Structures are given as structure tokens and as C-alpha cells.
PDB file of C-alpha atoms in Angstrom:
ATOM      1  CA  MET A   1      -0.004   0.005   0.003  1.00 90.00           C
ATOM      2  CA  ALA A   2       0.967   3.655   0.241  1.00 98.00           C
ATOM      3  CA  ALA A   3       3.042   5.781   2.601  1.00 98.00           C
ATOM      4  CA  ILE A   4       0.657   8.525   3.682  1.00 98.00           C
ATOM      5  CA  CYS A   5       1.972  11.612   5.438  1.00 98.00           C
ATOM      6  CA  VAL A   6      -0.400  13.173   7.934  1.00 98.00           C
ATOM      7  CA  PHE A   7      -0.018  16.773   9.021  1.00 98.00           C
ATOM      8  CA  CYS A   8      -1.646  17.726  12.355  1.00 98.00           C
ATOM      9  CA  ALA A   9      -1.159  19.628  15.585  1.00 96.00           C
ATOM     10  CA  SER A  10       1.351  18.697  18.264  1.00 94.00           C
ATOM     11  CA  SER A  11      -0.036  20.974  20.969  1.00 93.00           C
ATOM     12  CA  ARG A  12      -0.477  19.456  24.403  1.00 90.00           C
ATOM     13  CA  THR A  13      -3.510  21.609  25.236  1.00 94.00           C
ATOM     14  CA  LEU A  14      -6.070  20.414  22.658  1.00 95.00           C
ATOM     15  CA  ASP A  15      -9.629  19.275  23.262  1.00 95.00           C
ATOM     16  CA  GLN A  16      -9.971  15.519  23.480  1.00 97.00           C
ATOM     17  CA  ARG A  17     -12.022  15.380  20.286  1.00 97.00           C
ATOM     18  CA  TRP A  18      -9.010  16.386  18.236  1.00 98.00           C
ATOM     19  CA  LEU A  19      -6.853  13.733  19.878  1.00 97.00           C
ATOM     20  CA  ASP A  20      -9.595  11.177  19.193  1.00 98.00           C
ATOM     21  CA  LEU A  21      -9.725  12.263  15.541  1.00 98.00           C
ATOM     22  CA  ALA A  22      -5.973  11.808  15.228  1.00 98.00           C
ATOM     23  CA  ALA A  23      -5.999   8.390  16.902  1.00 98.00           C
ATOM     24  CA  ALA A  24      -8.839   7.245  14.624  1.00 98.00           C
ATOM     25  CA  THR A  25      -6.906   8.492  11.601  1.00 98.00           C
ATOM     26  CA  GLY A  26      -3.831   6.472  12.545  1.00 98.00           C
ATOM     27  CA  ALA A  27      -5.942   3.391  13.182  1.00 98.00           C
ATOM     28  CA  GLU A  28      -7.783   3.716   9.865  1.00 98.00           C
ATOM     29  CA  LEU A  29      -4.518   4.148   7.953  1.00 98.00           C
ATOM     30  CA  ALA A  30      -3.173   0.973   9.562  1.00 98.00           C
ATOM     31  CA  ARG A  31      -6.406  -0.987   8.961  1.00 98.00           C
ATOM     32  CA  ARG A  32      -6.156  -0.115   5.274  1.00 98.00           C
ATOM     33  CA  GLY A  33      -2.553  -1.317   5.148  1.00 98.00           C
ATOM     34  CA  HIS A  34      -0.852   2.061   4.698  1.00 98.00           C
ATOM     35  CA  THR A  35       2.360   3.239   6.310  1.00 98.00           C
ATOM     36  CA  LEU A  36       2.012   6.401   8.374  1.00 98.00           C
ATOM     37  CA  VAL A  37       4.587   9.162   7.809  1.00 98.00           C
ATOM     38  CA  SER A  38       4.410  11.830  10.485  1.00 98.00           C
ATOM     39  CA  GLY A  39       6.383  14.693  11.949  1.00 97.00           C
ATOM     40  CA  GLY A  40       8.018  12.286  14.359  1.00 97.00           C
ATOM     41  CA  GLY A  41       6.517  13.714  17.551  1.00 96.00           C
ATOM     42  CA  CYS A  42       4.918  11.883  20.470  1.00 97.00           C
ATOM     43  CA  VAL A  43       2.687  14.688  21.817  1.00 96.00           C
ATOM     44  CA  GLY A  44      -0.679  16.216  20.939  1.00 96.00           C
ATOM     45  CA  MET A  45      -2.505  14.983  17.886  1.00 97.00           C
ATOM     46  CA  MET A  46       0.767  13.732  16.439  1.00 97.00           C
ATOM     47  CA  GLY A  47       1.263  11.441  19.409  1.00 97.00           C
ATOM     48  CA  ALA A  48      -2.348  10.202  19.269  1.00 98.00           C
ATOM     49  CA  LEU A  49      -1.961   9.620  15.540  1.00 98.00           C
ATOM     50  CA  VAL A  50       1.080   7.357  15.829  1.00 98.00           C
ATOM     51  CA  ASP A  51      -0.376   5.571  18.875  1.00 98.00           C
ATOM     52  CA  GLY A  52      -3.556   4.863  16.915  1.00 98.00           C
ATOM     53  CA  ALA A  53      -1.600   3.512  13.979  1.00 98.00           C
ATOM     54  CA  ARG A  54       0.565   1.243  16.091  1.00 98.00           C
ATOM     55  CA  ALA A  55      -2.406   0.008  18.154  1.00 98.00           C
ATOM     56  CA  ALA A  56      -3.979  -1.132  14.861  1.00 98.00           C
ATOM     57  CA  GLY A  57      -0.759  -2.868  13.767  1.00 98.00           C
ATOM     58  CA  GLY A  58       0.490  -0.137  11.409  1.00 98.00           C
ATOM     59  CA  ARG A  59       3.989   0.853  10.444  1.00 98.00           C
ATOM     60  CA  THR A  60       5.126   4.362  11.422  1.00 98.00           C
ATOM     61  CA  VAL A  61       7.835   6.567   9.993  1.00 98.00           C
ATOM     62  CA  GLY A  62       8.684   9.714  11.917  1.00 98.00           C
ATOM     63  CA  VAL A  63      10.677  12.662  10.569  1.00 98.00           C
ATOM     64  CA  ILE A  64      11.821  15.138  13.191  1.00 97.00           C
ATOM     65  CA  PRO A  65      14.496  17.837  13.511  1.00 97.00           C
ATOM     66  CA  GLN A  66      17.220  17.365  16.095  1.00 97.00           C
ATOM     67  CA  ALA A  67      16.036  20.428  18.001  1.00 96.00           C
ATOM     68  CA  LEU A  68      12.725  18.651  18.795  1.00 95.00           C
ATOM     69  CA  VAL A  69      14.554  15.433  19.680  1.00 95.00           C
ATOM     70  CA  ASP A  70      16.526  17.548  22.178  1.00 94.00           C
ATOM     71  CA  LEU A  71      13.195  18.732  23.688  1.00 91.00           C
ATOM     72  CA  GLU A  72      12.321  15.041  24.274  1.00 92.00           C
ATOM     73  CA  VAL A  73       9.203  15.042  22.099  1.00 92.00           C
ATOM     74  CA  ALA A  74      10.403  12.466  19.541  1.00 96.00           C
ATOM     75  CA  ASP A  75       8.366   9.361  18.889  1.00 97.00           C
ATOM     76  CA  LEU A  76      11.117   6.909  19.823  1.00 96.00           C
ATOM     77  CA  ALA A  77       8.756   3.976  19.219  1.00 96.00           C
ATOM     78  CA  SER A  78       8.624   4.707  15.430  1.00 97.00           C
ATOM     79  CA  ASP A  79       9.493   1.833  13.179  1.00 98.00           C
ATOM     80  CA  GLU A  80      11.766   4.317  11.436  1.00 98.00           C
ATOM     81  CA  LEU A  81      12.789   7.674  12.951  1.00 98.00           C
ATOM     82  CA  VAL A  82      14.623  10.062  10.650  1.00 98.00           C
ATOM     83  CA  VAL A  83      16.331  12.945  12.415  1.00 98.00           C
ATOM     84  CA  THR A  84      16.994  16.040  10.300  1.00 98.00           C
ATOM     85  CA  ASP A  85      19.016  19.158  10.914  1.00 98.00           C
ATOM     86  CA  SER A  86      16.117  21.624  10.434  1.00 97.00           C
ATOM     87  CA  MET A  87      12.390  22.076   9.987  1.00 95.00           C
ATOM     88  CA  ALA A  88      12.988  22.848   6.317  1.00 96.00           C
ATOM     89  CA  SER A  89      14.884  19.595   5.709  1.00 97.00           C
ATOM     90  CA  ARG A  90      12.208  17.755   7.685  1.00 97.00           C
ATOM     91  CA  LYS A  91       9.597  18.814   5.095  1.00 97.00           C
ATOM     92  CA  ILE A  92      11.807  17.724   2.227  1.00 96.00           C
ATOM     93  CA  VAL A  93      12.265  14.248   3.728  1.00 98.00           C
ATOM     94  CA  MET A  94       8.534  13.930   4.531  1.00 98.00           C
ATOM     95  CA  ILE A  95       7.686  14.766   0.902  1.00 97.00           C
ATOM     96  CA  GLU A  96      10.264  12.299  -0.420  1.00 97.00           C
ATOM     97  CA  LYS A  97       9.057   9.452   1.852  1.00 98.00           C
ATOM     98  CA  SER A  98       5.355   9.934   1.115  1.00 98.00           C
ATOM     99  CA  ASP A  99       3.019   8.874  -1.656  1.00 98.00           C
ATOM    100  CA  ALA A 100       0.167  11.135  -0.484  1.00 98.00           C
ATOM    101  CA  PHE A 101      -0.691  13.810   2.092  1.00 98.00           C
ATOM    102  CA  LEU A 102      -3.615  14.136   4.489  1.00 98.00           C
ATOM    103  CA  THR A 103      -4.042  17.266   6.622  1.00 98.00           C
ATOM    104  CA  LEU A 104      -6.027  17.253   9.881  1.00 98.00           C
ATOM    105  CA  PRO A 105      -6.763  20.300  12.007  1.00 98.00           C
ATOM    106  CA  GLY A 106      -3.694  22.123  13.245  1.00 97.00           C
ATOM    107  CA  GLY A 107      -1.930  25.409  13.673  1.00 97.00           C
ATOM    108  CA  LEU A 108       0.975  27.209  12.027  1.00 96.00           C
ATOM    109  CA  GLY A 109       3.208  24.159  11.679  1.00 96.00           C
ATOM    110  CA  THR A 110       0.413  22.161  10.087  1.00 97.00           C
ATOM    111  CA  LEU A 111      -0.389  24.974   7.676  1.00 98.00           C
ATOM    112  CA  ASP A 112       3.335  25.394   6.835  1.00 97.00           C
ATOM    113  CA  GLU A 113       3.496  21.721   5.882  1.00 97.00           C
ATOM    114  CA  LEU A 114       0.249  21.829   3.923  1.00 98.00           C
ATOM    115  CA  PHE A 115       1.305  24.925   1.986  1.00 97.00           C
ATOM    116  CA  GLU A 116       4.722  23.438   1.239  1.00 97.00           C
ATOM    117  CA  VAL A 117       3.268  20.314  -0.410  1.00 98.00           C
ATOM    118  CA  TRP A 118       0.491  22.284  -2.080  1.00 98.00           C
ATOM    119  CA  THR A 119       2.862  24.906  -3.493  1.00 97.00           C
ATOM    120  CA  THR A 120       5.281  22.291  -4.815  1.00 97.00           C
ATOM    121  CA  ALA A 121       2.327  20.475  -6.420  1.00 97.00           C
ATOM    122  CA  THR A 122       1.173  23.664  -8.168  1.00 96.00           C
ATOM    123  CA  LEU A 123       4.701  23.949  -9.572  1.00 96.00           C
ATOM    124  CA  ALA A 124       4.437  20.306 -10.782  1.00 96.00           C
ATOM    125  CA  LEU A 125       7.341  19.280  -8.567  1.00 96.00           C
ATOM    126  CA  HIS A 126       5.233  16.302  -7.485  1.00 96.00           C
ATOM    127  CA  ARG A 127       1.885  14.783  -8.406  1.00 96.00           C
ATOM    128  CA  LYS A 128       1.008  13.203  -5.100  1.00 98.00           C
ATOM    129  CA  PRO A 129      -2.562  13.293  -3.797  1.00 98.00           C
ATOM    130  CA  MET A 130      -3.325  15.915  -1.134  1.00 98.00           C
ATOM    131  CA  VAL A 131      -6.478  15.907   0.990  1.00 98.00           C
ATOM    132  CA  LEU A 132      -7.615  18.384   3.620  1.00 98.00           C
ATOM    133  CA  VAL A 133      -9.982  17.022   6.290  1.00 98.00           C
ATOM    134  CA  ASP A 134     -12.253  19.916   7.191  1.00 97.00           C
ATOM    135  CA  THR A 135     -13.823  18.425  10.335  1.00 96.00           C
ATOM    136  CA  ASP A 136     -16.684  20.527  11.662  1.00 96.00           C
ATOM    137  CA  GLY A 137     -15.748  23.406   9.357  1.00 97.00           C
ATOM    138  CA  PHE A 138     -12.368  23.826  11.080  1.00 97.00           C
ATOM    139  CA  TYR A 139     -10.771  25.144   7.887  1.00 98.00           C
ATOM    140  CA  ALA A 140     -13.820  27.014   6.538  1.00 97.00           C
ATOM    141  CA  PRO A 141     -12.408  30.553   7.129  1.00 97.00           C
ATOM    142  CA  LEU A 142      -9.125  29.595   5.483  1.00 97.00           C
ATOM    143  CA  LEU A 143     -10.910  27.992   2.544  1.00 96.00           C
ATOM    144  CA  ASP A 144     -13.036  31.100   2.087  1.00 97.00           C
ATOM    145  CA  TRP A 145      -9.872  33.231   1.951  1.00 96.00           C
ATOM    146  CA  LEU A 146      -8.235  30.839  -0.513  1.00 96.00           C
ATOM    147  CA  ARG A 147     -11.313  30.935  -2.727  1.00 95.00           C
ATOM    148  CA  ALA A 148     -11.083  34.721  -2.653  1.00 96.00           C
ATOM    149  CA  LEU A 149      -7.438  34.426  -3.817  1.00 94.00           C
ATOM    150  CA  THR A 150      -8.693  32.336  -6.699  1.00 93.00           C
ATOM    151  CA  ASP A 151     -11.418  34.847  -7.513  1.00 94.00           C
ATOM    152  CA  GLN A 152      -8.750  37.582  -7.605  1.00 95.00           C
ATOM    153  CA  THR A 153      -6.474  35.373  -9.743  1.00 94.00           C
ATOM    154  CA  PHE A 154      -3.684  35.103  -7.182  1.00 95.00           C
ATOM    155  CA  LEU A 155      -4.304  31.349  -7.201  1.00 93.00           C
ATOM    156  CA  LYS A 156      -5.320  29.559 -10.363  1.00 94.00           C
ATOM    157  CA  PRO A 157      -8.460  27.412 -10.089  1.00 95.00           C
ATOM    158  CA  ALA A 158      -6.447  24.389 -11.257  1.00 95.00           C
ATOM    159  CA  GLY A 159      -4.035  24.990  -8.366  1.00 95.00           C
ATOM    160  CA  PHE A 160      -6.855  25.261  -5.846  1.00 95.00           C
ATOM    161  CA  ASP A 161      -8.347  22.017  -7.224  1.00 96.00           C
ATOM    162  CA  LEU A 162      -5.153  20.066  -6.530  1.00 97.00           C
ATOM    163  CA  LEU A 163      -6.140  20.016  -2.875  1.00 97.00           C
ATOM    164  CA  ARG A 164      -9.132  17.761  -2.282  1.00 98.00           C
ATOM    165  CA  LEU A 165     -11.534  18.829   0.470  1.00 98.00           C
ATOM    166  CA  VAL A 166     -13.461  16.292   2.551  1.00 98.00           C
ATOM    167  CA  ASP A 167     -15.041  16.278   6.012  1.00 97.00           C
ATOM    168  CA  THR A 168     -14.154  12.781   7.287  1.00 97.00           C
ATOM    169  CA  VAL A 169     -11.063  10.637   7.485  1.00 98.00           C
ATOM    170  CA  PRO A 170     -12.638   7.652   5.640  1.00 98.00           C
ATOM    171  CA  ALA A 171     -13.544  10.037   2.790  1.00 98.00           C
ATOM    172  CA  ALA A 172      -9.991  11.362   2.818  1.00 98.00           C
ATOM    173  CA  LEU A 173      -8.505   7.889   2.503  1.00 98.00           C
ATOM    174  CA  ASP A 174     -11.002   6.865  -0.164  1.00 98.00           C
ATOM    175  CA  THR A 175      -9.981   9.982  -2.113  1.00 98.00           C
ATOM    176  CA  ILE A 176      -6.295   9.279  -1.705  1.00 98.00           C
ATOM    177  CA  GLU A 177      -6.680   5.622  -2.658  1.00 98.00           C
ATOM    178  CA  SER A 178      -8.628   6.553  -5.791  1.00 98.00           C
ATOM    179  CA  GLN A 179      -5.787   8.824  -6.897  1.00 97.00           C
ATOM    180  CA  LEU A 180      -2.867   6.444  -6.283  1.00 95.00           C
ATOM    181  CA  PRO A 181      -1.360   4.641  -9.263  1.00 87.00           C
TER     182      PRO A 181
END
């Protein structure tokens, strides 16, 4: 099956529903036979994500910069843990190791990762599926703003359409699986 990279929050102060969503995502990835590629952390949604994948028998690959390893937030239980020298090189490795990308709710780091893979896709530097899970309208304000960028021609409609929008994790994985070779 595929190596699917999941972007999500690593905050330790999130509502339980977001942690549950992440754990369910990891479990569903594993049930479908996919390898989980993550940011290599063990806290917040990222920690729940990898725990969910492993609990369901899945393989996990973490990619984390040394600075976060030094803060003792690395997922040392990963089947493969790649330590990079920076956040920028972390994104490069995550893109290289992944066949597709799934974005859950998150903050600045999550958006940074999403925009990196989306931008590189618009430049045809990769053709990997990208899906945004808009649970409970979490991303609605951002999507409205992005649609306005498209209306003003700052973002081409074809570029906007590279990112698939869904509201559930099963729909996200169905979308990814339908786009894989």
C-alpha cells in the first residue's frame, strides 16, 4: 500500500475530540494497510496519531528535527525515525518518503507543511494526492480566503483544485486511494 503523510497539531492543550480524531486516523490508515509518515513527535494529535496507527498494527515513519529530539518530544517507538538538521529539511524528507498527504486540524506548523506540499504540487514538482480534512468546518475561514485568492487570480483554479476537500477521514483515505497509481 501507500506511505501517507499526515499533518496535524502537536499541541499538548487540545480538546480531546481532536486527539480522538488523530487516533482514529492512525488506526484507519493501519487498517487499510498504509504506512504512516508523521512529523516524528509523540505529543498532541501527532502522538495520538502514531499511537492509533501502532495499536492497529500499522508501520510508522517519523521525521523530526534534532532540536525537537533535544526537547524530548520524539516518537522513539517509530518503526523508522529520521532525524533532520532543520524544519525545512524535515519537510523535504517527509515529501520524499510519502506517496500522499492528508491534513487534519492544526496550527501554524500544520499549515506550513500543507502549503509546502501544495505549493510544490502547483509547480508540478510532485503529483502526489493531497487531501484536507475539514472536520466541523475547522478550515472554513481559510478556505473562504483561498477561494477569494482564486477569484482575484492570485491562485489559479487548477491549483486550488489540486487540494481535495473532505469532512471525514474515511472520505480522505477513499480519495487518496482513488488517486494512487
